[in-house]
Short mmCIF file of C-alpha atoms in Angstrom, two decimals:
data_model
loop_
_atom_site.label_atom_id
_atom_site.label_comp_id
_atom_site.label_asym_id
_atom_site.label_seq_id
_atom_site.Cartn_x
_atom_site.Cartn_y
_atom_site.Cartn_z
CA UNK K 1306 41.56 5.72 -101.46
CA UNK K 1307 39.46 9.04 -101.97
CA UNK K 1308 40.94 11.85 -100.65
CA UNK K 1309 39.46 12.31 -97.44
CA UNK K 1310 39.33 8.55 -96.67
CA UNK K 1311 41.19 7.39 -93.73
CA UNK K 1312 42.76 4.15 -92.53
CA UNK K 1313 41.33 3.11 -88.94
CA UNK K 1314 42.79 0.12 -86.84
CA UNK K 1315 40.39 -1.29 -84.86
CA UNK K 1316 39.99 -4.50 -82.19
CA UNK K 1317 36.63 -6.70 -81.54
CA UNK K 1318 35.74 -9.36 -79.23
CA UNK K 1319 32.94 -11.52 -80.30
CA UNK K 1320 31.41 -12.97 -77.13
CA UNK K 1321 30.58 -16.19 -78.05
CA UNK K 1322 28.27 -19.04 -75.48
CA UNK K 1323 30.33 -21.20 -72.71
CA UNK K 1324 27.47 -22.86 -71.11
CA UNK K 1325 28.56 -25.93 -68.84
CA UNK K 1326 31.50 -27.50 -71.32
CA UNK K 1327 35.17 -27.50 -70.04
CA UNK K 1328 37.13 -25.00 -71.17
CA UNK K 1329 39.17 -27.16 -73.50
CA UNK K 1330 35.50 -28.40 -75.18
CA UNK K 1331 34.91 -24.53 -75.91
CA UNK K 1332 38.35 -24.14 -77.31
CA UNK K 1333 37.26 -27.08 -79.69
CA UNK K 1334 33.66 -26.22 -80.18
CA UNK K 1335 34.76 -22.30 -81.10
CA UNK K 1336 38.20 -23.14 -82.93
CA UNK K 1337 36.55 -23.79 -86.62
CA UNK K 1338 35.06 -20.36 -86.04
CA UNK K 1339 38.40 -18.69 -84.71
CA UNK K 1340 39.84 -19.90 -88.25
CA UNK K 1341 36.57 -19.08 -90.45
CA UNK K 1342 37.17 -15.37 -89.43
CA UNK K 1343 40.74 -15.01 -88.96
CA UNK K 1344 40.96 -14.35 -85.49
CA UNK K 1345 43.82 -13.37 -83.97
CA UNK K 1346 42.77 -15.36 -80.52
CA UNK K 1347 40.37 -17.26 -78.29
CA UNK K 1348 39.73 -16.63 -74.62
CA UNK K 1349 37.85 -18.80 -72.62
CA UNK K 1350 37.24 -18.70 -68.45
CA UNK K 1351 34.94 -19.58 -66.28
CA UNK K 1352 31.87 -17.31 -67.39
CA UNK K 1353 32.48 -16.60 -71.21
CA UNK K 1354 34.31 -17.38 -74.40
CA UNK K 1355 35.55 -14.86 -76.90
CA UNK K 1356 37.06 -14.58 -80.07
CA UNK K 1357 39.42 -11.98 -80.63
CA UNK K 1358 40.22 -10.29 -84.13
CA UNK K 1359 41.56 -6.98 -85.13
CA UNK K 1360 41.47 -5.35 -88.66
CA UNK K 1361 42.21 -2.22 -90.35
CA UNK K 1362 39.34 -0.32 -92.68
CA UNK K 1363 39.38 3.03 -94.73
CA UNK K 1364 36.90 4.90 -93.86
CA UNK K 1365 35.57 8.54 -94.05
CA UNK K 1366 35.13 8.00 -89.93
CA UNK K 1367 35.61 6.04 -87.38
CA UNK K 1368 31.91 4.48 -87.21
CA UNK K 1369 31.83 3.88 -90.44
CA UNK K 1370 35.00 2.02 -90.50
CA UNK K 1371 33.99 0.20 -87.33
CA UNK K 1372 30.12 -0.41 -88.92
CA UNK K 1373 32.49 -2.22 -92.15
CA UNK K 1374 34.15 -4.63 -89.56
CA UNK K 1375 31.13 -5.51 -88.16
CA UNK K 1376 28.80 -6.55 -91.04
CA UNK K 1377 30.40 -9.66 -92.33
CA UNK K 1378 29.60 -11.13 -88.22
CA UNK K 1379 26.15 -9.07 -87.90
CA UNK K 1380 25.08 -11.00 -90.72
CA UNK K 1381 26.92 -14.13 -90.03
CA UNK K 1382 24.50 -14.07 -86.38
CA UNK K 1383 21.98 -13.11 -87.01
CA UNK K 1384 21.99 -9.54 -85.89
CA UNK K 1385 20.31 -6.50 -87.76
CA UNK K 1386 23.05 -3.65 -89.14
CA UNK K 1387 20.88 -1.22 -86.85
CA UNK K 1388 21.74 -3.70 -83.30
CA UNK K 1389 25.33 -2.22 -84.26
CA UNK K 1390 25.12 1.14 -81.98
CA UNK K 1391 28.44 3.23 -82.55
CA UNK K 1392 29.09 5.88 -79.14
CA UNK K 1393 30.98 8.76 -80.34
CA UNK K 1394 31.84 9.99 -76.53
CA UNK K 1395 33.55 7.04 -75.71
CA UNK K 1396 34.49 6.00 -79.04
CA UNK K 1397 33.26 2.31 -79.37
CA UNK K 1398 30.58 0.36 -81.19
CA UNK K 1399 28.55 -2.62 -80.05
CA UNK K 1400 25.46 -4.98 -80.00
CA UNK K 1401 22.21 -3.07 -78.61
CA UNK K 1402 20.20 -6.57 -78.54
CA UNK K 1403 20.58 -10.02 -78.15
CA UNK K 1404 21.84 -11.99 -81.41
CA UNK K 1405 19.16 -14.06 -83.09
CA UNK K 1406 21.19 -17.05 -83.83
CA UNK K 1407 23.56 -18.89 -80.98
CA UNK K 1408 26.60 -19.08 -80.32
CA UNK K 1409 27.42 -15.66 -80.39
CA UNK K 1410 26.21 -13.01 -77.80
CA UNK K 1411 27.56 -9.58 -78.34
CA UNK K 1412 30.00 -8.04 -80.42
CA UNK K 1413 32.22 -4.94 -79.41
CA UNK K 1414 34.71 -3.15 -81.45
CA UNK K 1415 37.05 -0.23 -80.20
CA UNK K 1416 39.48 1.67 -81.65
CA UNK K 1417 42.84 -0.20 -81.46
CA UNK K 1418 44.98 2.34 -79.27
CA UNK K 1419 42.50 1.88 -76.29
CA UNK K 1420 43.82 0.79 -72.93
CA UNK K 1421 41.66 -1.12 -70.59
CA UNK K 1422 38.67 0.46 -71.82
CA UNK K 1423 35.70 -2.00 -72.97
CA UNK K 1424 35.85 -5.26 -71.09
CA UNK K 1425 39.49 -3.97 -70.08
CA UNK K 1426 39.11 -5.74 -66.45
CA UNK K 1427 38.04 -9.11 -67.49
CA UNK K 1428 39.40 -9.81 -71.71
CA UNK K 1429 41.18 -7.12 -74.26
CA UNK K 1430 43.30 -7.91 -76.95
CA UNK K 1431 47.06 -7.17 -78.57
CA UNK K 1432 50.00 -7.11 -77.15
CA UNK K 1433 49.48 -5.37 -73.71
CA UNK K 1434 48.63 -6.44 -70.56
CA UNK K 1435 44.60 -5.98 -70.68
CA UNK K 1436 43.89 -9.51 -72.08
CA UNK K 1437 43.11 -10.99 -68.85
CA UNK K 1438 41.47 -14.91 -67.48
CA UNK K 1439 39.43 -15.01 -64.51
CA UNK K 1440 38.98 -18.43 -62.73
CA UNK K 1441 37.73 -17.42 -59.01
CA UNK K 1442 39.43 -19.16 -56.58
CA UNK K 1443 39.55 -19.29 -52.73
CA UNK K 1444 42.25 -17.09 -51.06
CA UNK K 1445 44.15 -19.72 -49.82
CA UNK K 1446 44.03 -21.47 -53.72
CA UNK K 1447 47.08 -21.72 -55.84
CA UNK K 1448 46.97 -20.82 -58.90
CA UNK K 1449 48.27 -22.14 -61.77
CA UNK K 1450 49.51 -20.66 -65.12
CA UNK K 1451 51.33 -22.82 -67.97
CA UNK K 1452 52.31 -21.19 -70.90
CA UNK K 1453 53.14 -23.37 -74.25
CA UNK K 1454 54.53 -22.97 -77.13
CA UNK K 1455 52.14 -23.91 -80.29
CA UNK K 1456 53.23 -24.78 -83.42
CA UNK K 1457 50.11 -25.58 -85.64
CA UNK K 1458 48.84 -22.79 -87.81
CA UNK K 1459 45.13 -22.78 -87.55
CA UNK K 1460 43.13 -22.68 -84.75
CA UNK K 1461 41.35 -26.25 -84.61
CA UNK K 1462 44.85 -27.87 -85.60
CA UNK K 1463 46.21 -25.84 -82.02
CA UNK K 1464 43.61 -26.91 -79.96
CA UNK K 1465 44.27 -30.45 -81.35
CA UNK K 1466 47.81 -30.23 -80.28
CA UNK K 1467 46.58 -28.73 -76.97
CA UNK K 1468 45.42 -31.46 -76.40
CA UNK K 1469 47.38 -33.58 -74.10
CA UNK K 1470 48.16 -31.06 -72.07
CA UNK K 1471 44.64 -30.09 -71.85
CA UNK K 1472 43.93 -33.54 -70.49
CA UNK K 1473 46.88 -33.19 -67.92
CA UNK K 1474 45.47 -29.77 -66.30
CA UNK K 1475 42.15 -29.58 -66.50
CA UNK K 1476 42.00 -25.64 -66.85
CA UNK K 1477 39.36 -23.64 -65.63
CA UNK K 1478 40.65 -21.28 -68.32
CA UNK K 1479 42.02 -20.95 -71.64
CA UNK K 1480 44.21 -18.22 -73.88
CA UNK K 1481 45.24 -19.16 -77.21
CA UNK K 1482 46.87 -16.97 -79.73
CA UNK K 1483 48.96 -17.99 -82.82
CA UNK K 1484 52.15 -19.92 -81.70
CA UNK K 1485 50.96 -19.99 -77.95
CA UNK K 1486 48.41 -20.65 -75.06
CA UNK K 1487 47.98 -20.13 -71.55
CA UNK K 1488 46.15 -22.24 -69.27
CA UNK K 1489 45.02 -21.37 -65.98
CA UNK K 1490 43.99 -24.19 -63.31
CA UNK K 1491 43.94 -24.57 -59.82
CA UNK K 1492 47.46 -26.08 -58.81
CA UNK K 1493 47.57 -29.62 -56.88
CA UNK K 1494 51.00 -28.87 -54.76
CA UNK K 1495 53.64 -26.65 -54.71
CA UNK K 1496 55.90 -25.84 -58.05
CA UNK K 1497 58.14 -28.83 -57.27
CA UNK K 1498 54.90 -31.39 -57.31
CA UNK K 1499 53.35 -29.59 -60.29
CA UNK K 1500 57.01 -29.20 -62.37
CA UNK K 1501 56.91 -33.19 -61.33
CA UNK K 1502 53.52 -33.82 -62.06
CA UNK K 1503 53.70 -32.31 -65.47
CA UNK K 1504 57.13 -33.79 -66.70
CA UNK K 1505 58.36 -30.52 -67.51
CA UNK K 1506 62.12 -31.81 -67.06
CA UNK K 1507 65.22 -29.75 -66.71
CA UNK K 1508 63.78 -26.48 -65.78
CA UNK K 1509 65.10 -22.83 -64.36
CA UNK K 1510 63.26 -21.73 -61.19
CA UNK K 1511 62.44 -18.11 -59.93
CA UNK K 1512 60.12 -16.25 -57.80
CA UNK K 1513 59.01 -12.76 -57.83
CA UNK K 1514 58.47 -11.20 -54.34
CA UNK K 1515 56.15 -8.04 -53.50
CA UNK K 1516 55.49 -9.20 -49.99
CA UNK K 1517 53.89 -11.94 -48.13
CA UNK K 1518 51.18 -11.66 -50.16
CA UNK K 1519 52.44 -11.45 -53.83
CA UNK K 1520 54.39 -14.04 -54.43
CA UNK K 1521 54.87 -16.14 -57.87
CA UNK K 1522 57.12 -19.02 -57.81
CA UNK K 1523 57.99 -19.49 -61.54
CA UNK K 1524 59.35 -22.52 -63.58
CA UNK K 1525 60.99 -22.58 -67.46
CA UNK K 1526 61.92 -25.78 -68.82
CA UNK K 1527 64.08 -25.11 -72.11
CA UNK K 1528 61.39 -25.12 -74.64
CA UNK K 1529 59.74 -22.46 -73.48
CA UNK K 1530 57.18 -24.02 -70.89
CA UNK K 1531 56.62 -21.77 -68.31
CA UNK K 1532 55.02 -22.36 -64.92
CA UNK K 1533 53.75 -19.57 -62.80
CA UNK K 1534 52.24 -20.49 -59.33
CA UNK K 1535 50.07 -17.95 -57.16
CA UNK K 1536 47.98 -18.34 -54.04
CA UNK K 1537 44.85 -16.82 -53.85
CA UNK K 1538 43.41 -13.45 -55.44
CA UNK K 1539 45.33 -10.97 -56.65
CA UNK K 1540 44.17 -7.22 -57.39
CA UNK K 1541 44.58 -6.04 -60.93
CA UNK K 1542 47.77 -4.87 -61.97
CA UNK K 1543 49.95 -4.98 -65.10
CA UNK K 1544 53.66 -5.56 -63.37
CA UNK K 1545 52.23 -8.31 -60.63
CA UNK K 1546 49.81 -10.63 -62.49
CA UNK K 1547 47.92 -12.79 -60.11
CA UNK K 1548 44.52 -14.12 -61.62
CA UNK K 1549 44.56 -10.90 -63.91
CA UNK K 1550 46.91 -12.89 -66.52
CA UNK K 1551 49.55 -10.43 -68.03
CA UNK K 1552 49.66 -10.76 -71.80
CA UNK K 1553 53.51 -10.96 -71.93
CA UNK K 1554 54.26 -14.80 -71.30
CA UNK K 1555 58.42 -14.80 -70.38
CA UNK K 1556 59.70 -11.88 -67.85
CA UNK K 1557 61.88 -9.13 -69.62
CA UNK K 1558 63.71 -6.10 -68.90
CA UNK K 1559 60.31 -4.68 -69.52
CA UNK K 1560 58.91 -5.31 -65.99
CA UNK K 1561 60.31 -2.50 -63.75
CA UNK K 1562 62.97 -3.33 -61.31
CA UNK K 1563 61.36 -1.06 -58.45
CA UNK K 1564 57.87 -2.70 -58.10
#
């Protein structure tokens, strides 16, 4: 490393086509290309799919280390190296035009200690709550999210093992990250008829209460499934997840005890 080099740690999201497939035909379709790059996870709701990777480049500066990241999926796309714009004021690089060869869409890559900044409403990335799944429902809808546990250690074999369950909900929205998922559908009764419907077993029950409107009844059978149920829209928030999915998947000590 030359003496002036530094490391940067950076995130992207590749915005890749969803077009009118389910959401579990994406998660096939973009799998093989979640493994060819080494993502770290796929997101896919009811307007986009993305592919989520982070990396770490030495650098002189930040754009340059960000411009490094980039090339290898400018040039797998299609995209010229000068599409690539880097914004010093708010510290983030991304696509300028249109990519000349589908699937992909638009490429954005921030700086790795940013908080709900790029996309920060609707996807981010890592271990915080910004990674988010929107799938629109009515306010009187109940919504559905089932965590699993994944054991498979590529992409295309998890989406593969996905699979039945993927037939069994019918998600309007899919999260996948090594050793997990999260899948987001509209529910078809209350937890009782959906802990039936899905033969989740012996299970613990909970709900969290705000008020009469923030409720989630929750469900955990002993392997880790995990049930949340919500009705309707829910604003954005980190410590009461309604259709903003929080990117924690079991409750902790970590959510405060006063909200």
């Amino acid at each position: 490393m030359a003496k002036d080099d530094a490391e940067f740690t950076m995130k992207a999201m590749l915005r890749l086509t969803r077009g009118t497939a389910s959401a579990a035909e994406t998660l096939r379709r973009y799998a093989p290309l979640a493994d060819e790059f080494g993502a770290d996870g796929i997101d896919v709701d009811v307007e986009r799919a993305d592919l989520l990777l982070s990396g770490t480049r030495t650098a002189v500066n930040e754009e340059s280390a960000m411009r490094a990241m980039a090339r290898p999926l400018l040039h797998r796309f299609g995209w010229r190296e000068q599409d690539f714009t880097y914004s010093p004021n708010v510290r983030y690089a991304e696509t300028a035009e249109p990519t000349l060869e589908l699937p992909a869409t638009r490429l954005v890559i921030d700086r790795a200690d940013q908080e709900l900044g790029w996309e920060g409403e609707t996807h981010g990335h890592g271990l915080t709550p910004d990674r988010t799944l929107d799938i629109g429902p009515a306010q009187t809808d109940v919504v559905a999210r089932l965590f699993v546990a994944v054991a498979a250690t590529t992409f295309t074999a998890m989406a593969e093992e996905l699979r039945p369950w993927l037939a069994r909900v019918e998600p309007a929205a899919v999260s996948v990250d090594r050793g997990r998922a999260a899948l987001l559908y509209l529910a078809h009764g209350d937890l009782r008829t959906e802990i039936d419907r899905l033969g989740l077993g012996l299970v613990r029950t909970d709900r969290i209460e705000g008020d009469a409107d923030h409720v989630i009844d929750i469900a955990a059978s002993a392997d880790g499934t995990t049930l949340w149920l919500r009705r309707g829209t829910d604003p954005v928030s980190r410590h009461w997840p309604g259709l903003i999915e929080v990117r924690e998947m079991i409750l902790d000590d970590r959510y405060p005890s006063d909200i």
